[in-house]
Short mmCIF file of C-alpha atoms in Angstrom, two decimals:
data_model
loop_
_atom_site.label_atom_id
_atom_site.label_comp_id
_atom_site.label_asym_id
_atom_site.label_seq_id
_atom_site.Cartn_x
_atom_site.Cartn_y
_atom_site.Cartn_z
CA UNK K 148 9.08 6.52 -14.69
CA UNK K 149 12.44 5.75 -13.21
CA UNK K 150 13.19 2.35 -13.71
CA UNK K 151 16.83 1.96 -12.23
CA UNK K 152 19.49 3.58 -10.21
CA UNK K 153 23.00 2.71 -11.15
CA UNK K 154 25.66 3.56 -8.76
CA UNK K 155 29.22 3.69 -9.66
CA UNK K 156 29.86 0.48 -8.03
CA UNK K 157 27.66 -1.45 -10.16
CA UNK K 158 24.68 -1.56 -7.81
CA UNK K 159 21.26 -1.06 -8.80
CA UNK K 160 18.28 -1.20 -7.46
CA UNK K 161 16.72 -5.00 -7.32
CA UNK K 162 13.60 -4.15 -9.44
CA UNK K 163 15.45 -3.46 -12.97
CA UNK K 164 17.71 -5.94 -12.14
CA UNK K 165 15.50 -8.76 -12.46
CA UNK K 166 13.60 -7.26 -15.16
CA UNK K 167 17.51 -6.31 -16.93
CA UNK K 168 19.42 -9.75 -15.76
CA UNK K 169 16.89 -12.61 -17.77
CA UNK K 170 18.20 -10.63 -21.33
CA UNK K 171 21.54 -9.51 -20.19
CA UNK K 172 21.23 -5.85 -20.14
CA UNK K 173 20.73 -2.66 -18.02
CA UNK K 174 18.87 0.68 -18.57
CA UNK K 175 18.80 3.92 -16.62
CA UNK K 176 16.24 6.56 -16.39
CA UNK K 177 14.78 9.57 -14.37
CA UNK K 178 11.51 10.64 -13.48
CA UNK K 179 10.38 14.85 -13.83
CA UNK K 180 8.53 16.17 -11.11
CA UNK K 181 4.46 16.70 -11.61
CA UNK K 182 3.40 20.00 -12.39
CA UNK K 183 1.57 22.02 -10.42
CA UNK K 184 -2.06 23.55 -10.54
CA UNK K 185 -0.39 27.13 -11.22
CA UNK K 186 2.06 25.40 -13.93
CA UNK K 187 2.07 28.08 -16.59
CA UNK K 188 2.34 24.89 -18.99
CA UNK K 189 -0.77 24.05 -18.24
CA UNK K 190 -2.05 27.49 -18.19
CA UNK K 191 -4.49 27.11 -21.26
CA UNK K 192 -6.47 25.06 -19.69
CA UNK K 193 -9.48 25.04 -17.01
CA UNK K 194 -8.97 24.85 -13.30
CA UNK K 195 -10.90 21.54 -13.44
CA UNK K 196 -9.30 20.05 -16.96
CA UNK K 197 -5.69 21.32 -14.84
CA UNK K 198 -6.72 19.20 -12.01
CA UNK K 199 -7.29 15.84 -14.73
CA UNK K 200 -4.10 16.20 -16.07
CA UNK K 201 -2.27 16.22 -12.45
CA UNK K 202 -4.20 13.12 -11.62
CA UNK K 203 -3.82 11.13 -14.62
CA UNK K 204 0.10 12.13 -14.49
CA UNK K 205 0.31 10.50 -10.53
CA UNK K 206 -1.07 7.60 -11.89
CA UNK K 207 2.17 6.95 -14.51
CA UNK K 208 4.64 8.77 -12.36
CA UNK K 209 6.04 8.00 -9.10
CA UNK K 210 6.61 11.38 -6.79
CA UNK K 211 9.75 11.72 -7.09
CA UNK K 212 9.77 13.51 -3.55
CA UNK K 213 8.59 10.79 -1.38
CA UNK K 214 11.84 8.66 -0.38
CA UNK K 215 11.52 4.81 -1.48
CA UNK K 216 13.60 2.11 -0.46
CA UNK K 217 14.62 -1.14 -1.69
CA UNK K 218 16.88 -3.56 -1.45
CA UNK K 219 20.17 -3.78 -3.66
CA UNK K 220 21.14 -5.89 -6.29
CA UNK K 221 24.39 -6.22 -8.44
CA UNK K 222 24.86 -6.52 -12.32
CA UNK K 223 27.59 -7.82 -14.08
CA UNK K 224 28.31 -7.50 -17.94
CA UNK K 225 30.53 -10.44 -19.31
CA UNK K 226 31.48 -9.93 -22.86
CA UNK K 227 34.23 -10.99 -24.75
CA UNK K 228 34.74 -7.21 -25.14
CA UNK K 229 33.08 -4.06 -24.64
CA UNK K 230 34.59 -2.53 -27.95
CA UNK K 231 32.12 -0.08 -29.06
CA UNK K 232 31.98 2.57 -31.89
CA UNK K 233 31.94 5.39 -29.50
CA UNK K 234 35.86 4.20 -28.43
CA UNK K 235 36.97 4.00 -32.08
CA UNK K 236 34.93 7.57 -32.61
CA UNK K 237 36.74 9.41 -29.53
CA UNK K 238 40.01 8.92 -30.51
CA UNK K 239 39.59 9.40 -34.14
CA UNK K 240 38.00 13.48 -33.39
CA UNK K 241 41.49 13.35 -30.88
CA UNK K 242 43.08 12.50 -33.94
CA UNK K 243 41.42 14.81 -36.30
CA UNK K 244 41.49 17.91 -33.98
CA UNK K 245 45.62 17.07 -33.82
CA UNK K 246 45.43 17.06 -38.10
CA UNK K 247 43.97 20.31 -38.36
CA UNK K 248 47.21 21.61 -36.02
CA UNK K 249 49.11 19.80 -38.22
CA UNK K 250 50.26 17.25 -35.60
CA UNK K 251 50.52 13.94 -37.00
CA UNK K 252 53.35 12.35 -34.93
CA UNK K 253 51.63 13.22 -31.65
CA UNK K 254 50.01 10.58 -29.17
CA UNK K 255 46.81 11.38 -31.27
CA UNK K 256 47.36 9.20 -34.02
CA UNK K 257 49.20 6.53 -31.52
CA UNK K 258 46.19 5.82 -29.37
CA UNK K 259 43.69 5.84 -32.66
CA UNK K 260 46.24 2.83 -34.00
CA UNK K 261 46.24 0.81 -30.42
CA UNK K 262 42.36 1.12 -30.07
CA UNK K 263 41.77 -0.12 -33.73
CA UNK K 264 44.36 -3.27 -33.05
CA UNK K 265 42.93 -3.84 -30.02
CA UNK K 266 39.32 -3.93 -31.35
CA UNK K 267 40.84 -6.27 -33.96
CA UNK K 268 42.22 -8.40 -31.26
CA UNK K 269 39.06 -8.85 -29.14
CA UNK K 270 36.89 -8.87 -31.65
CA UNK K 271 38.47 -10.10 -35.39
CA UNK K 272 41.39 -11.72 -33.98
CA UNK K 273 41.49 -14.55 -36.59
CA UNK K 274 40.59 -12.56 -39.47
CA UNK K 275 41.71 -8.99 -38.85
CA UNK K 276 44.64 -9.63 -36.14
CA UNK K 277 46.27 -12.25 -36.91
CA UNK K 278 46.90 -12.58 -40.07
CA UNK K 279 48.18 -8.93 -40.01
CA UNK K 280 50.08 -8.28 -37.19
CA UNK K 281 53.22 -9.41 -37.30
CA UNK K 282 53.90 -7.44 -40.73
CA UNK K 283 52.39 -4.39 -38.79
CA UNK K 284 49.54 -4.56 -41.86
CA UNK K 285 47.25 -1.77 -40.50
CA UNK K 286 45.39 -0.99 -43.84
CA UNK K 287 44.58 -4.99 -43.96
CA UNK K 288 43.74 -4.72 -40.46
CA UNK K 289 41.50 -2.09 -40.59
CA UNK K 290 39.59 -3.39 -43.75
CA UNK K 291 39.23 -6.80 -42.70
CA UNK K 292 37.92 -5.54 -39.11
CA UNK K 293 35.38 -3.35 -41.00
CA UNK K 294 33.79 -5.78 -43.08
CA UNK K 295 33.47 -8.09 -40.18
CA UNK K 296 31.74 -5.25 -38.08
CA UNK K 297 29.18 -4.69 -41.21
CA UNK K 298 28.33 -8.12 -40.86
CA UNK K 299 27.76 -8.66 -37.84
CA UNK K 300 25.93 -5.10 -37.00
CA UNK K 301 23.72 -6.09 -39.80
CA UNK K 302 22.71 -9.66 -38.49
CA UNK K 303 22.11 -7.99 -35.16
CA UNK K 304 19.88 -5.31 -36.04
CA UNK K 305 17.70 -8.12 -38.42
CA UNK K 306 17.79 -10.29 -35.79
CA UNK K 307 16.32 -7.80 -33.67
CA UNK K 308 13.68 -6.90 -36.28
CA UNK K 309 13.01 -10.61 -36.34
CA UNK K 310 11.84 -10.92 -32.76
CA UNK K 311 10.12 -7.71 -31.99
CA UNK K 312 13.10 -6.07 -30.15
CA UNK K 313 14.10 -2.63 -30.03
CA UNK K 314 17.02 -1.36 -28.25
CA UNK K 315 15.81 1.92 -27.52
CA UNK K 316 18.90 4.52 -27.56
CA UNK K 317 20.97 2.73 -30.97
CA UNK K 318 23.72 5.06 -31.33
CA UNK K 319 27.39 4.51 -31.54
CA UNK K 320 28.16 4.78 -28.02
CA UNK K 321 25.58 1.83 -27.24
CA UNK K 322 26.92 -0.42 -30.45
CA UNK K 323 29.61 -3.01 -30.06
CA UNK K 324 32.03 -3.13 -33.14
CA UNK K 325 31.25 -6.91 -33.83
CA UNK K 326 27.78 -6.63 -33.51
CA UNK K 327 26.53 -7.99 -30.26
CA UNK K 328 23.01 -7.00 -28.77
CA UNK K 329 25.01 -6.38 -25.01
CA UNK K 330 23.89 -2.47 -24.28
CA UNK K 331 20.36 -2.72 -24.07
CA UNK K 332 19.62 0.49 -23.34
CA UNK K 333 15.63 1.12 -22.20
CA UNK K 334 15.51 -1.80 -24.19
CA UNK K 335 11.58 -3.70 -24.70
CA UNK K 336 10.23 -6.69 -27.09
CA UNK K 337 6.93 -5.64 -28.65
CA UNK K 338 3.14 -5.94 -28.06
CA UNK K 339 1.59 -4.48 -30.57
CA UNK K 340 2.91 -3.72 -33.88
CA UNK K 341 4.15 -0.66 -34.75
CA UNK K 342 7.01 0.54 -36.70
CA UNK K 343 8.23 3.12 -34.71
CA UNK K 344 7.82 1.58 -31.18
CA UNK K 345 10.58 2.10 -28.57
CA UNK K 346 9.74 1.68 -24.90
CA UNK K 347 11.50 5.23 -23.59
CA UNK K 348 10.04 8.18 -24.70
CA UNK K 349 13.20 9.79 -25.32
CA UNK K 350 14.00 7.19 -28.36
CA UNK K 351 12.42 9.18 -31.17
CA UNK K 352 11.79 8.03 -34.66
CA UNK K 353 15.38 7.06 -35.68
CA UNK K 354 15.93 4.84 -32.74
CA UNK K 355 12.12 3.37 -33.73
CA UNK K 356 11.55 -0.33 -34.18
CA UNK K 357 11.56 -0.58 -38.03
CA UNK K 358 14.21 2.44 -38.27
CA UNK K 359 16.54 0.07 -35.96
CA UNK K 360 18.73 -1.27 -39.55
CA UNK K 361 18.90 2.61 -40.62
CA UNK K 362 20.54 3.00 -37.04
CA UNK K 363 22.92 0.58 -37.28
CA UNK K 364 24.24 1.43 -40.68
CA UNK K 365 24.81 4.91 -39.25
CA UNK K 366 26.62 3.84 -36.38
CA UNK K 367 28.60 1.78 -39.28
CA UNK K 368 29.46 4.65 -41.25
CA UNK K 369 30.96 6.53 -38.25
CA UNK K 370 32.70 4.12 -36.95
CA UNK K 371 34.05 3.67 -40.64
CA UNK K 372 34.88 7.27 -40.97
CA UNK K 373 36.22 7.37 -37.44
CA UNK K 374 38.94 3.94 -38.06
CA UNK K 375 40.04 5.94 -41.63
CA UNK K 376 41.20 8.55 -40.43
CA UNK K 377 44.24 6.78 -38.97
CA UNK K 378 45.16 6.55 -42.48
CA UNK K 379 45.11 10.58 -43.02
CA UNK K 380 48.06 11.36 -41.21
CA UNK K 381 49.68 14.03 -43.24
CA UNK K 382 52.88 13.21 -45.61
CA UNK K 383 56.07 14.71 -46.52
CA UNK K 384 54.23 17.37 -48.84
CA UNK K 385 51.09 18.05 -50.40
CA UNK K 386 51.12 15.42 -52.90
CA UNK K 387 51.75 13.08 -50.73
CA UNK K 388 48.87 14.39 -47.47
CA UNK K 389 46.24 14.46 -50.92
CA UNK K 390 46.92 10.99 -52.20
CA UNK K 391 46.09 9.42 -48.54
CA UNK K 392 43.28 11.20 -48.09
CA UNK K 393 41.89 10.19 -51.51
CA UNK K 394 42.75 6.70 -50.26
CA UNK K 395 40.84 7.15 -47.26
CA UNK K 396 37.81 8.49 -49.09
CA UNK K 397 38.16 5.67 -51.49
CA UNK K 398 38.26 2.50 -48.79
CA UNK K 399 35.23 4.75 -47.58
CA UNK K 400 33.08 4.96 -50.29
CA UNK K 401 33.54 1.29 -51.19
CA UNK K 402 33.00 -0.12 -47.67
CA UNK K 403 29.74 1.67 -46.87
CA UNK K 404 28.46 0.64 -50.22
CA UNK K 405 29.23 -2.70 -49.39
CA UNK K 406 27.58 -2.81 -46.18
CA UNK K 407 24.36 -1.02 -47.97
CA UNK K 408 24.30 -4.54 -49.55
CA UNK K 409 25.09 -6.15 -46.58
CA UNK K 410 22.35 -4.18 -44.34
CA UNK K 411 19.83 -5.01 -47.02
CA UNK K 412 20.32 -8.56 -47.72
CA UNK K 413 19.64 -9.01 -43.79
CA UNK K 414 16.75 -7.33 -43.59
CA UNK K 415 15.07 -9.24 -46.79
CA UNK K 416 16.14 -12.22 -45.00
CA UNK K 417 14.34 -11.98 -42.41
CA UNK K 418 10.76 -11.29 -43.81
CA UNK K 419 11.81 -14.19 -46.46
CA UNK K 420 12.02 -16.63 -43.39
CA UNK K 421 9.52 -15.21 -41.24
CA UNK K 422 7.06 -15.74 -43.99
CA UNK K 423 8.71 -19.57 -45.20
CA UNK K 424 11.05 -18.62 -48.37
CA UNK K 425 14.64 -19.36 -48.68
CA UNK K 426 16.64 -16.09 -47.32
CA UNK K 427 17.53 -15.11 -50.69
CA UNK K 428 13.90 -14.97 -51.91
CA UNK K 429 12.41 -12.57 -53.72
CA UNK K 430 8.94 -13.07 -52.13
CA UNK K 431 9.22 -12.30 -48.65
CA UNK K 432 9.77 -8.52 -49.38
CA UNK K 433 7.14 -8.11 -51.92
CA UNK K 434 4.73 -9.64 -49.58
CA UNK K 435 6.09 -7.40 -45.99
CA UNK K 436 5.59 -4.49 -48.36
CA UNK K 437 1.62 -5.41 -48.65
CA UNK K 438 1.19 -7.22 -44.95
CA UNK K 439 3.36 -4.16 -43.12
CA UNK K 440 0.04 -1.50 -43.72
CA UNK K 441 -2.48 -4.48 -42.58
CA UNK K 442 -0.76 -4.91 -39.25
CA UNK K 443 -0.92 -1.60 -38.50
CA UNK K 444 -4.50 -1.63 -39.10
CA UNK K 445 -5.54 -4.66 -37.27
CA UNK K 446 -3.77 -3.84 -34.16
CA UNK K 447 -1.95 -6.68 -34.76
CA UNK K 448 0.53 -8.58 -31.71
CA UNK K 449 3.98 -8.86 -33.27
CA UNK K 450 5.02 -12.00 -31.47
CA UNK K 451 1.49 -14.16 -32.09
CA UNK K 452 0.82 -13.09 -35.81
CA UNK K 453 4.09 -14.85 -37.14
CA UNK K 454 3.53 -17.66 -34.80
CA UNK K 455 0.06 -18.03 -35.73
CA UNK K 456 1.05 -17.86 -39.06
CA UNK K 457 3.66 -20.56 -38.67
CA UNK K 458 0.76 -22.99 -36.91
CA UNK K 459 -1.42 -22.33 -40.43
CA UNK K 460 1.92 -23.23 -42.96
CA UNK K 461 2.35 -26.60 -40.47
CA UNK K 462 -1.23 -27.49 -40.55
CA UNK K 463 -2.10 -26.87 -44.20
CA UNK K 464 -0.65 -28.41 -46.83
CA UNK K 465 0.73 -26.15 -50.08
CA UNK K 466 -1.94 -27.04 -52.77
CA UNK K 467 -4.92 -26.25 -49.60
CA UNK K 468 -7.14 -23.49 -50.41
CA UNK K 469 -9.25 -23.52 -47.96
CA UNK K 470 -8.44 -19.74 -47.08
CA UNK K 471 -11.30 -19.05 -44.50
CA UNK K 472 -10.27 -22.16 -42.28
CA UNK K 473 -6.48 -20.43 -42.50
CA UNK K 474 -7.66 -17.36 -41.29
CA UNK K 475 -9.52 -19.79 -38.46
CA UNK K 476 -6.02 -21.06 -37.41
CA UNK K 477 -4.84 -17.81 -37.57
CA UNK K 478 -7.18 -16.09 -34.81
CA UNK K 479 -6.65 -19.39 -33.19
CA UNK K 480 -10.30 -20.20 -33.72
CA UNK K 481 -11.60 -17.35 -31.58
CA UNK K 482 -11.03 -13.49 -32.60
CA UNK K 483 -12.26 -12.61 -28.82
CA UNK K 484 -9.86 -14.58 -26.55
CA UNK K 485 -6.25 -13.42 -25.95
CA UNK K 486 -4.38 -15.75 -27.92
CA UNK K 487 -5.57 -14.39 -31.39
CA UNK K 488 -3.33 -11.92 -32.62
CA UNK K 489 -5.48 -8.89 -33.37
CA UNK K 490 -6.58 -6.48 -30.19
CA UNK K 491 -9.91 -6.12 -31.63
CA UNK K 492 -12.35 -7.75 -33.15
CA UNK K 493 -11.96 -7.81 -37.17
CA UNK K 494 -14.52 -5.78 -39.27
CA UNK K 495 -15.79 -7.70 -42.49
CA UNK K 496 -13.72 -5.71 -44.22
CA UNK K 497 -10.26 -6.21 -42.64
CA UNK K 498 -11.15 -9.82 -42.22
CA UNK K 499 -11.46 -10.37 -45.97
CA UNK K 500 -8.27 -7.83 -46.84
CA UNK K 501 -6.39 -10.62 -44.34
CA UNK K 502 -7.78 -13.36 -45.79
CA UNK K 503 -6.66 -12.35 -49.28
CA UNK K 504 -3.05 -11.84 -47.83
CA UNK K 505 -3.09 -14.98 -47.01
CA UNK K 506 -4.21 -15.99 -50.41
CA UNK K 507 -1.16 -14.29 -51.66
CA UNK K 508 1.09 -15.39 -49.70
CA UNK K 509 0.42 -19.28 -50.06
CA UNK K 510 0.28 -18.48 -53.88
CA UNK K 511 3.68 -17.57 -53.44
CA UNK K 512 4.49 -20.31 -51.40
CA UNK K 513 3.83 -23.05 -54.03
CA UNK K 514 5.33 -21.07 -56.60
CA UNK K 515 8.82 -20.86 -54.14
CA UNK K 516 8.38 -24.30 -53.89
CA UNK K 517 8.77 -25.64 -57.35
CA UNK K 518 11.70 -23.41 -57.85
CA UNK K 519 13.51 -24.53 -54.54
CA UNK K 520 12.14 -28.07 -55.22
CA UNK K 521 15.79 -29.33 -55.32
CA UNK K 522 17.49 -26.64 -53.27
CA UNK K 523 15.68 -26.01 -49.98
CA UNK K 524 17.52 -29.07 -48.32
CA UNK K 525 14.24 -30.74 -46.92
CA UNK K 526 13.75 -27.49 -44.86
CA UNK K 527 9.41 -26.79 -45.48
CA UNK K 528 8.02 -23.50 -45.23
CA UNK K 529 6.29 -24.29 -41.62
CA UNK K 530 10.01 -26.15 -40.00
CA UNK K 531 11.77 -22.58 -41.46
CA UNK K 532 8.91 -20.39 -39.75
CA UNK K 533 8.60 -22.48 -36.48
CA UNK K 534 12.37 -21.61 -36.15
CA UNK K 535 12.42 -18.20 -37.10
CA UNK K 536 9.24 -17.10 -35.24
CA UNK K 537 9.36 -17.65 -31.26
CA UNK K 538 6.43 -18.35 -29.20
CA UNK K 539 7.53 -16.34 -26.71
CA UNK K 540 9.29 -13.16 -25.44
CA UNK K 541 10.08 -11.35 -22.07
CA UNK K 542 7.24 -8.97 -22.69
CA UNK K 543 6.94 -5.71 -20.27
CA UNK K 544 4.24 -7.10 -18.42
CA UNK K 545 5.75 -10.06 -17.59
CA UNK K 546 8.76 -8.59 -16.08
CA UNK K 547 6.51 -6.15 -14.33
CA UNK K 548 4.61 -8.64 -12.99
CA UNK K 549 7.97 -10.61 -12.08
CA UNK K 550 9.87 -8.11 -10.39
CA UNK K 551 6.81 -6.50 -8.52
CA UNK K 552 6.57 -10.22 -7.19
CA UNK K 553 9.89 -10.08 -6.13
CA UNK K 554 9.90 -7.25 -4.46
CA UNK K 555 7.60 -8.99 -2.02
CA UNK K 556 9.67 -12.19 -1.71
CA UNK K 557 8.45 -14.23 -4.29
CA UNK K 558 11.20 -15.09 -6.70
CA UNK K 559 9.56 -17.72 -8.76
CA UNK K 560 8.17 -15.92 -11.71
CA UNK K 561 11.96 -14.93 -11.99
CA UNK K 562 12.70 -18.12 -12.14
CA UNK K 563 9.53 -19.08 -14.16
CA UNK K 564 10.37 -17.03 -16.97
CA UNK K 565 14.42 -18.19 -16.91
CA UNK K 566 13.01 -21.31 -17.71
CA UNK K 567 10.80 -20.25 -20.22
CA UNK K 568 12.97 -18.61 -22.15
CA UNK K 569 15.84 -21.23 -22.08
CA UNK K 570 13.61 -22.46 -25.14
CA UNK K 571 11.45 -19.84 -26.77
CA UNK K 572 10.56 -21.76 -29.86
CA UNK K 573 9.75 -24.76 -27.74
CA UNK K 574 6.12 -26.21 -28.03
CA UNK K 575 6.53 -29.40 -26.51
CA UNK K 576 4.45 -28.72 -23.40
CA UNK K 577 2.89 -31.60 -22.46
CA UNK K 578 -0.64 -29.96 -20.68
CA UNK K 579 -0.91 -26.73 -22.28
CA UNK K 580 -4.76 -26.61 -21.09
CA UNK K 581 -3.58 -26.14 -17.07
CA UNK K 582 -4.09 -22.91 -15.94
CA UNK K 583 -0.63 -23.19 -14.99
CA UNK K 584 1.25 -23.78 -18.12
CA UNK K 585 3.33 -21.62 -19.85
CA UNK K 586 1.44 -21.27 -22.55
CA UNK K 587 -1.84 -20.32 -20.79
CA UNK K 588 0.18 -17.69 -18.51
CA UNK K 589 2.29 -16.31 -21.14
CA UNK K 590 1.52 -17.24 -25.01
CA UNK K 591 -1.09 -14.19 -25.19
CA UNK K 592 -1.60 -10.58 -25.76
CA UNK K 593 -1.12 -7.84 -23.66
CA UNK K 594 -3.94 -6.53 -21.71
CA UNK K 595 -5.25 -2.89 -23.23
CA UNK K 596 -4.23 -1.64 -19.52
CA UNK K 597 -0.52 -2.48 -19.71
CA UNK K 598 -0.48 -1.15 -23.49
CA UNK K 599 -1.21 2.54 -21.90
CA UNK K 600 0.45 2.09 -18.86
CA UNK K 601 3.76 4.15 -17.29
CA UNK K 602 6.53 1.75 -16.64
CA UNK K 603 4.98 -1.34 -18.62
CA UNK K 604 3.93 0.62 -22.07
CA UNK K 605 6.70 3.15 -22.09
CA UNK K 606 9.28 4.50 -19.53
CA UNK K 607 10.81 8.18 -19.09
#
């Protein structure tokens, strides 16, 4: 359903942006028009089984034909640039279409050289501008602003694993060279685990949660291919046009490999310190590889499993084995109330399958520990998840029920929520048993309505 309407001033309407302005971002959408009883899509079916599909499409849709107004609101993006790969990719097919003429001294290959200094200077300007500027240095330029992008794309897209966020629409025209989550897109943090969510419909698999790193290397390797070409720009003869392209294809080769490494080392990372390891573990991996499956099966909550799992590393110590009570502290004593971390009810089997991942992974824990016994820096297992795993997130429904609220004059969920996520690791609330405390209103699962539900579960 159409969540936003973004005019060419900047305006939009005031739902999205209070749902859009608490994580700095802004989507767009439309909304198709319902099909009617003669619909030869629906033609296979029965007048009456027609009639249920209709119905049960007015209940995610909005008409589109009935006229609804609302009030205005304004968003503003402030970035330190708005560099993305799409920029460096348009002027490098300019450039490349100019080639194949054999025009190299056209304004082609003059704008692809100001866009990449510029990108340097907004974005790399110590590392990739300065240093190579004033000797007109555009190969040391361009290198140096390309492994900077790599790094930063990659920290982005694990970060984003890390918290249960996926963009939505992660190509190269929504990807900032340095790597900064600032075009979210139909963005959406997770409820329930799975690998390919995306909130719009439109996202397919390769924009999918888990596919998310994939994505951004892609968007790496064009805007690699796209900066090189300013270095293909013909030469006196034939020997000369071959050698710079092999020299292209060369820097190529070796910086995607590079940021292969790069891409992967993130990724580990983050399942190393979701889980308690040092980022450079080997365990964290291994263990994702097992847990990944089990999550899927358990309907597991994205958010509360790794912060459940934190509570059980902070209130167990190493050599514990008392791997029932962990699995206690893990469904936060009671598998039927909404703070446990699994949507249903665990069969015998799946509880004992859990409770033997646990097994492994605290096996692996003391085994981590005696090799980072004198290089951890007096960081435990349960201070490295607490910090990695946040309490809370801006789920759908909360906005949803935010922005409906405000649409009636009642801002202060809006402003509930900016609070609450000034500090989303925080767990220093002092009465967390009131009915009114954050963690009562908002450290939960969603309900199975607003998992299934237009505009909260998924949006056209």
């Amino acid at each position: 359903r159409a969540l936003s309407l973004i005019v060419s001033d900047g305006g939009t309407t005031q739902r999205p942006w209070y749902r859009e302005s608490l994580v700095d971002g802004s989507s767009g959408g439309g909304s198709p028009s319902l099909p009617s009883l003669d619909d030869p899509r629906l033609a296979m079916y029965p007048l009456e089984k027609r009639r249920q599909i209709i119905a049960a499409l007015k209940n995610q849709k909005r008409d589109p034909d009935v006229m609804i107004e609302e009030p205005l609101a304004i968003t503003t993006r402030v970035a330190g640039s708005f560099t993305r790969i799409g920029h460096v990719d348009l002027f490098s097919r300019r450039a490349e279409k100019a080639a194949l003429e054999g025009r190299f001294e056209g304004v082609e290959y003059e704008q692809l050289e100001e866009i990449l200094w510029h990108a340097a200077y907004r974005e790399f300007y110590d590392v990739a501008y300065e240093p190579f500027r004033e000797g007109e240095d555009l190969e040391g330029c361009v290198v140096a602003m390309l492994e900077g992008s790599a790094e930063g794309i990659a920290k982005m897209v694990a970060g984003w694993v890390r918290v249960g966020f996926a963009q939505g629409n992660f190509n190269g025209d929504n990807c900032l060279i340095a790597g900064r989550t600032m075009d979210y897109g139909p963005f959406g943090f997770m409820d329930e685990y799975n690998p390919l969510f995306a909130k719009w419909t439109g996202s397919g698999e390769h924009f999918g949660f888990l596919n998310q790193p994939t994505a951004g290397l892609v968007n790496y390797i064009v805007l690699v291919e796209s900066a090189l070409q300013v270095f293909k720009r013909g030469g006196a003869n034939d020997d000369e046009i071959a050698k710079n392209d092999d020299k292209a294809e060369e820097l190529q080769k070796r910086l995607i490999e590079r940021a292969k490494t790069i891409f992967e080392k993130e990724v580990n990372a983050v399942w190393n310190v979701k889980m308690g390891f040092a980022p450079d573990s080997d365990e964290g991996p291994l263990l994702w590889d097992s847990l990944e499956p089990l999550l899927r099966d358990t309907r597991a909550d994205w958010t509360l499993f790794w912060r459940q799992l934190s509570y059980v590393a902070e209130d167990f110590t190493l050599d514990d084995t008392s791997y029932d009570k962990m699995f206690d502290r893990l469904v936060n004593n009671n598998q039927y109330s909404l703070s446990s971390p699994f949507h249903d009810p665990l069969s015998p089997e799946q509880k004992k399958t859990v409770i033997q991942w646990i097994q492994s992974w605290r096996e692996a824990l003391r085994k981590a520990a005696k090799h980072e016994e004198n290089d951890n820096n007096g960081i435990t297992p349960a201070e490295r998840m607490l910090k990695s795993n946040p309490k809370y997130t801006l789920r759908e429904w909360m906005l949803v029920d935010a922005y409906t609220q405000a649409a009636n004059g009642n801002e202060d969920i809006i402003h509930e929520l900016n609070q609450l996520i000034q500090n989303p690791y925080a767990d220093d609330e002092k009465d967390k048993s009131s009915d009114s405390s954050m963690e009562k209103k908002y450290y939960r699962r969603a309900l199975e309505d607003d998992l299934t539900k237009g505009g909260t579960a998924f949006m056209s």
